[in-house]
């Protein structure tokens, strides 16, 4: 007649029947940080039974991730049994909408809040007394927790240079895609103070304006 324990184990690993009533249940906080892999965890269970997991194949899910600007964001589902995660790498600060469908009829939506650069923690870095000529400095982006960000692409940063007329040329900004922005400029006048300004979302970064003095002679 076989071992009863073997039969029970086999039954517990059966996939949920096609006509089963199912639901998708969020299992933790889906928030994350820009440039880091973010995981949105969830479980599947029977909706007409109390806390009974439902075994599902990952292939039975469809999902769509929409970024803060409205563009689609790539991702993947990992997991097995009744526990899964949607994984994606956000490159933009803000709210991400994740719409998940199981077997074409059971749906669930998640909102993942992605934190990014902070105006009070990001800073400008460079020499403050220099000769005339080519000069460059960096904006280093830092998140709300004080950690340097690993990627760029943030359109909320704005840069400007306050200086006497005709005292500089070729003011350029380059996103290095590693969490820093390189600012390049030709400083033309000796013994002149240049004020480099950087804003994030309308607010000065921590050490802006950043004053640079050219040497005399």
Short mmCIF file of C-alpha atoms in Angstrom, two decimals:
data_model
loop_
_atom_site.label_atom_id
_atom_site.label_comp_id
_atom_site.label_asym_id
_atom_site.label_seq_id
_atom_site.Cartn_x
_atom_site.Cartn_y
_atom_site.Cartn_z
CA UNK A 1 0.00 0.00 0.00
CA UNK A 2 3.03 2.30 0.10
CA UNK A 3 4.32 4.69 2.74
CA UNK A 4 1.54 7.16 3.79
CA UNK A 5 4.12 9.90 4.51
CA UNK A 6 5.33 9.71 0.89
CA UNK A 7 1.79 10.21 -0.40
CA UNK A 8 1.21 13.25 1.82
CA UNK A 9 4.51 14.82 0.71
CA UNK A 10 3.64 14.33 -2.95
CA UNK A 11 0.20 15.90 -2.54
CA UNK A 12 1.64 18.95 -0.76
CA UNK A 13 3.80 19.70 -3.80
CA UNK A 14 1.04 19.49 -6.39
CA UNK A 15 0.43 22.64 -8.43
CA UNK A 16 -2.78 24.53 -7.76
CA UNK A 17 -5.62 23.20 -9.96
CA UNK A 18 -6.65 25.26 -12.98
CA UNK A 19 -10.03 26.06 -11.40
CA UNK A 20 -8.56 27.06 -8.02
CA UNK A 21 -9.42 30.40 -6.48
CA UNK A 22 -6.14 32.16 -5.87
CA UNK A 23 -4.76 35.44 -4.56
CA UNK A 24 -1.43 37.25 -4.59
CA UNK A 25 -0.30 38.52 -1.20
CA UNK A 26 2.51 41.11 -0.71
CA UNK A 27 5.01 39.89 1.87
CA UNK A 28 7.29 42.86 2.67
CA UNK A 29 8.17 46.49 2.06
CA UNK A 30 9.07 46.89 -1.65
CA UNK A 31 11.04 50.14 -1.32
CA UNK A 32 14.59 50.42 -2.69
CA UNK A 33 17.43 52.69 -3.79
CA UNK A 34 18.37 54.01 -7.18
CA UNK A 35 21.03 51.93 -8.92
CA UNK A 36 20.55 48.89 -6.66
CA UNK A 37 18.59 45.74 -7.42
CA UNK A 38 15.14 46.02 -5.86
CA UNK A 39 13.01 43.03 -4.86
CA UNK A 40 9.23 43.02 -4.54
CA UNK A 41 8.31 39.85 -2.66
CA UNK A 42 4.89 38.17 -2.70
CA UNK A 43 3.20 34.85 -2.01
CA UNK A 44 0.41 32.91 -3.64
CA UNK A 45 -2.35 31.26 -1.66
CA UNK A 46 -5.89 29.98 -1.97
CA UNK A 47 -8.41 32.76 -1.51
CA UNK A 48 -11.10 30.40 -0.21
CA UNK A 49 -8.82 28.79 2.38
CA UNK A 50 -7.13 30.43 5.35
CA UNK A 51 -3.35 30.86 4.89
CA UNK A 52 -2.97 27.83 2.62
CA UNK A 53 -0.09 28.33 0.15
CA UNK A 54 -0.80 27.64 -3.52
CA UNK A 55 2.01 26.17 -5.59
CA UNK A 56 2.40 28.06 -8.87
CA UNK A 57 4.82 27.93 -11.79
CA UNK A 58 6.65 31.24 -12.42
CA UNK A 59 5.59 30.91 -16.06
CA UNK A 60 1.97 31.52 -15.01
CA UNK A 61 2.68 35.16 -14.12
CA UNK A 62 2.65 38.23 -16.28
CA UNK A 63 3.89 41.57 -14.96
CA UNK A 64 4.58 45.14 -16.00
CA UNK A 65 6.81 47.66 -14.22
CA UNK A 66 6.23 51.35 -14.94
CA UNK A 67 8.81 53.91 -13.86
CA UNK A 68 8.20 57.44 -12.52
CA UNK A 69 8.44 58.94 -16.02
CA UNK A 70 5.92 56.46 -17.44
CA UNK A 71 8.41 54.24 -19.26
CA UNK A 72 8.49 50.46 -19.00
CA UNK A 73 11.21 48.99 -16.79
CA UNK A 74 12.69 45.52 -17.40
CA UNK A 75 12.60 42.94 -14.64
CA UNK A 76 12.22 39.26 -13.88
CA UNK A 77 10.38 36.91 -11.53
CA UNK A 78 12.35 34.50 -9.38
CA UNK A 79 11.18 31.97 -6.85
CA UNK A 80 9.27 28.72 -6.67
CA UNK A 81 6.43 27.01 -4.86
CA UNK A 82 4.33 29.79 -3.35
CA UNK A 83 7.02 32.44 -2.72
CA UNK A 84 8.29 34.76 -5.44
CA UNK A 85 10.10 38.03 -6.05
CA UNK A 86 9.99 40.55 -8.86
CA UNK A 87 13.49 41.89 -9.37
CA UNK A 88 14.41 45.10 -11.19
CA UNK A 89 17.13 47.74 -11.17
CA UNK A 90 15.73 51.30 -10.89
CA UNK A 91 17.72 54.08 -12.53
CA UNK A 92 15.29 56.86 -11.65
CA UNK A 93 14.16 58.22 -8.31
CA UNK A 94 10.43 58.09 -7.53
CA UNK A 95 7.47 55.69 -7.45
CA UNK A 96 7.37 52.52 -9.55
CA UNK A 97 4.08 50.78 -10.34
CA UNK A 98 4.19 46.98 -10.58
CA UNK A 99 1.10 45.27 -12.02
CA UNK A 100 1.05 41.49 -11.65
CA UNK A 101 -1.37 38.98 -13.16
CA UNK A 102 -1.65 35.28 -12.37
CA UNK A 103 -3.27 32.93 -14.88
CA UNK A 104 -4.74 35.89 -16.71
CA UNK A 105 -7.34 36.69 -14.03
CA UNK A 106 -5.87 37.11 -10.54
CA UNK A 107 -4.27 40.52 -10.17
CA UNK A 108 -2.29 42.51 -7.67
CA UNK A 109 -0.57 45.90 -7.83
CA UNK A 110 2.43 47.12 -5.87
CA UNK A 111 4.02 50.52 -5.47
CA UNK A 112 7.76 50.57 -4.91
CA UNK A 113 9.27 53.84 -3.70
CA UNK A 114 12.84 54.32 -4.91
CA UNK A 115 15.01 56.73 -2.98
CA UNK A 116 17.90 58.55 -4.62
CA UNK A 117 20.03 61.65 -4.40
CA UNK A 118 19.68 64.09 -1.53
CA UNK A 119 20.50 67.78 -1.87
CA UNK A 120 21.68 67.89 1.76
CA UNK A 121 24.10 64.96 1.32
CA UNK A 122 25.39 65.34 -2.27
CA UNK A 123 28.46 67.57 -2.62
CA UNK A 124 30.91 69.26 -4.98
CA UNK A 125 34.53 68.16 -4.99
CA UNK A 126 37.56 69.95 -6.48
CA UNK A 127 40.52 72.26 -5.91
CA UNK A 128 39.65 75.75 -4.67
CA UNK A 129 42.82 77.60 -5.66
CA UNK A 130 43.94 76.99 -9.24
CA UNK A 131 45.82 78.59 -12.17
CA UNK A 132 43.96 79.95 -15.16
CA UNK A 133 43.09 77.44 -17.85
CA UNK A 134 41.21 74.16 -17.91
CA UNK A 135 39.47 73.34 -14.63
CA UNK A 136 37.27 70.42 -13.70
CA UNK A 137 35.43 69.33 -10.57
CA UNK A 138 32.92 66.68 -9.57
CA UNK A 139 29.43 66.54 -8.19
CA UNK A 140 29.22 63.42 -6.01
CA UNK A 141 25.66 62.17 -5.53
CA UNK A 142 24.71 60.74 -2.13
CA UNK A 143 21.39 59.29 -0.99
CA UNK A 144 19.31 60.10 2.08
CA UNK A 145 21.19 57.49 4.16
CA UNK A 146 24.60 58.94 3.34
CA UNK A 147 25.64 56.32 0.77
CA UNK A 148 27.16 57.25 -2.58
CA UNK A 149 24.93 56.41 -5.52
CA UNK A 150 26.27 54.01 -8.18
CA UNK A 151 24.59 55.52 -11.24
CA UNK A 152 23.72 58.82 -12.88
CA UNK A 153 20.96 59.95 -15.20
CA UNK A 154 19.16 62.17 -12.69
CA UNK A 155 17.58 65.10 -14.53
CA UNK A 156 16.86 67.03 -11.31
CA UNK A 157 20.46 68.26 -11.04
CA UNK A 158 21.16 71.73 -12.42
CA UNK A 159 24.50 73.51 -12.69
CA UNK A 160 25.59 77.10 -13.20
CA UNK A 161 28.68 79.27 -12.84
CA UNK A 162 28.54 82.74 -11.31
CA UNK A 163 31.51 84.84 -12.46
CA UNK A 164 32.37 88.18 -14.12
CA UNK A 165 31.41 88.53 -17.80
CA UNK A 166 33.86 86.99 -20.28
CA UNK A 167 35.84 85.37 -17.48
CA UNK A 168 35.21 81.77 -18.57
CA UNK A 169 34.31 79.65 -21.58
CA UNK A 170 33.34 76.10 -22.58
CA UNK A 171 31.26 75.29 -19.50
CA UNK A 172 30.30 71.60 -19.88
CA UNK A 173 28.66 68.91 -17.75
CA UNK A 174 29.22 65.19 -18.28
CA UNK A 175 27.23 62.46 -16.57
CA UNK A 176 29.81 59.75 -15.83
CA UNK A 177 27.05 57.18 -15.14
CA UNK A 178 28.72 56.15 -11.88
CA UNK A 179 26.99 58.56 -9.51
CA UNK A 180 29.23 61.50 -10.32
CA UNK A 181 28.97 64.40 -12.75
CA UNK A 182 32.10 65.96 -14.23
CA UNK A 183 32.00 69.73 -14.78
CA UNK A 184 34.61 71.23 -17.09
CA UNK A 185 35.33 74.88 -17.84
CA UNK A 186 38.07 77.21 -19.06
CA UNK A 187 38.89 79.87 -16.44
CA UNK A 188 40.25 82.93 -18.23
CA UNK A 189 40.99 85.62 -15.64
CA UNK A 190 43.63 85.57 -12.87
CA UNK A 191 42.85 86.65 -9.32
CA UNK A 192 39.16 86.01 -9.86
CA UNK A 193 36.57 84.28 -7.69
CA UNK A 194 34.30 81.78 -9.43
CA UNK A 195 31.19 80.44 -7.73
CA UNK A 196 30.09 77.02 -8.94
CA UNK A 197 26.46 76.31 -8.10
CA UNK A 198 24.69 72.94 -8.10
CA UNK A 199 21.02 72.42 -7.29
CA UNK A 200 19.04 69.24 -6.80
CA UNK A 201 15.32 69.70 -7.34
CA UNK A 202 15.74 73.45 -6.77
CA UNK A 203 17.81 73.14 -3.58
CA UNK A 204 21.56 73.74 -3.18
CA UNK A 205 23.68 70.62 -2.64
CA UNK A 206 25.52 70.59 0.67
CA UNK A 207 28.52 72.80 -0.21
CA UNK A 208 27.04 74.90 -3.01
CA UNK A 209 28.02 77.54 -3.97
CA UNK A 210 31.54 76.15 -4.28
CA UNK A 211 34.08 79.00 -4.54
CA UNK A 212 37.24 78.70 -6.62
CA UNK A 213 39.96 81.35 -6.77
CA UNK A 214 42.34 81.67 -9.72
CA UNK A 215 45.95 82.55 -8.95
CA UNK A 216 47.31 86.00 -9.81
CA UNK A 217 49.97 86.51 -12.43
#
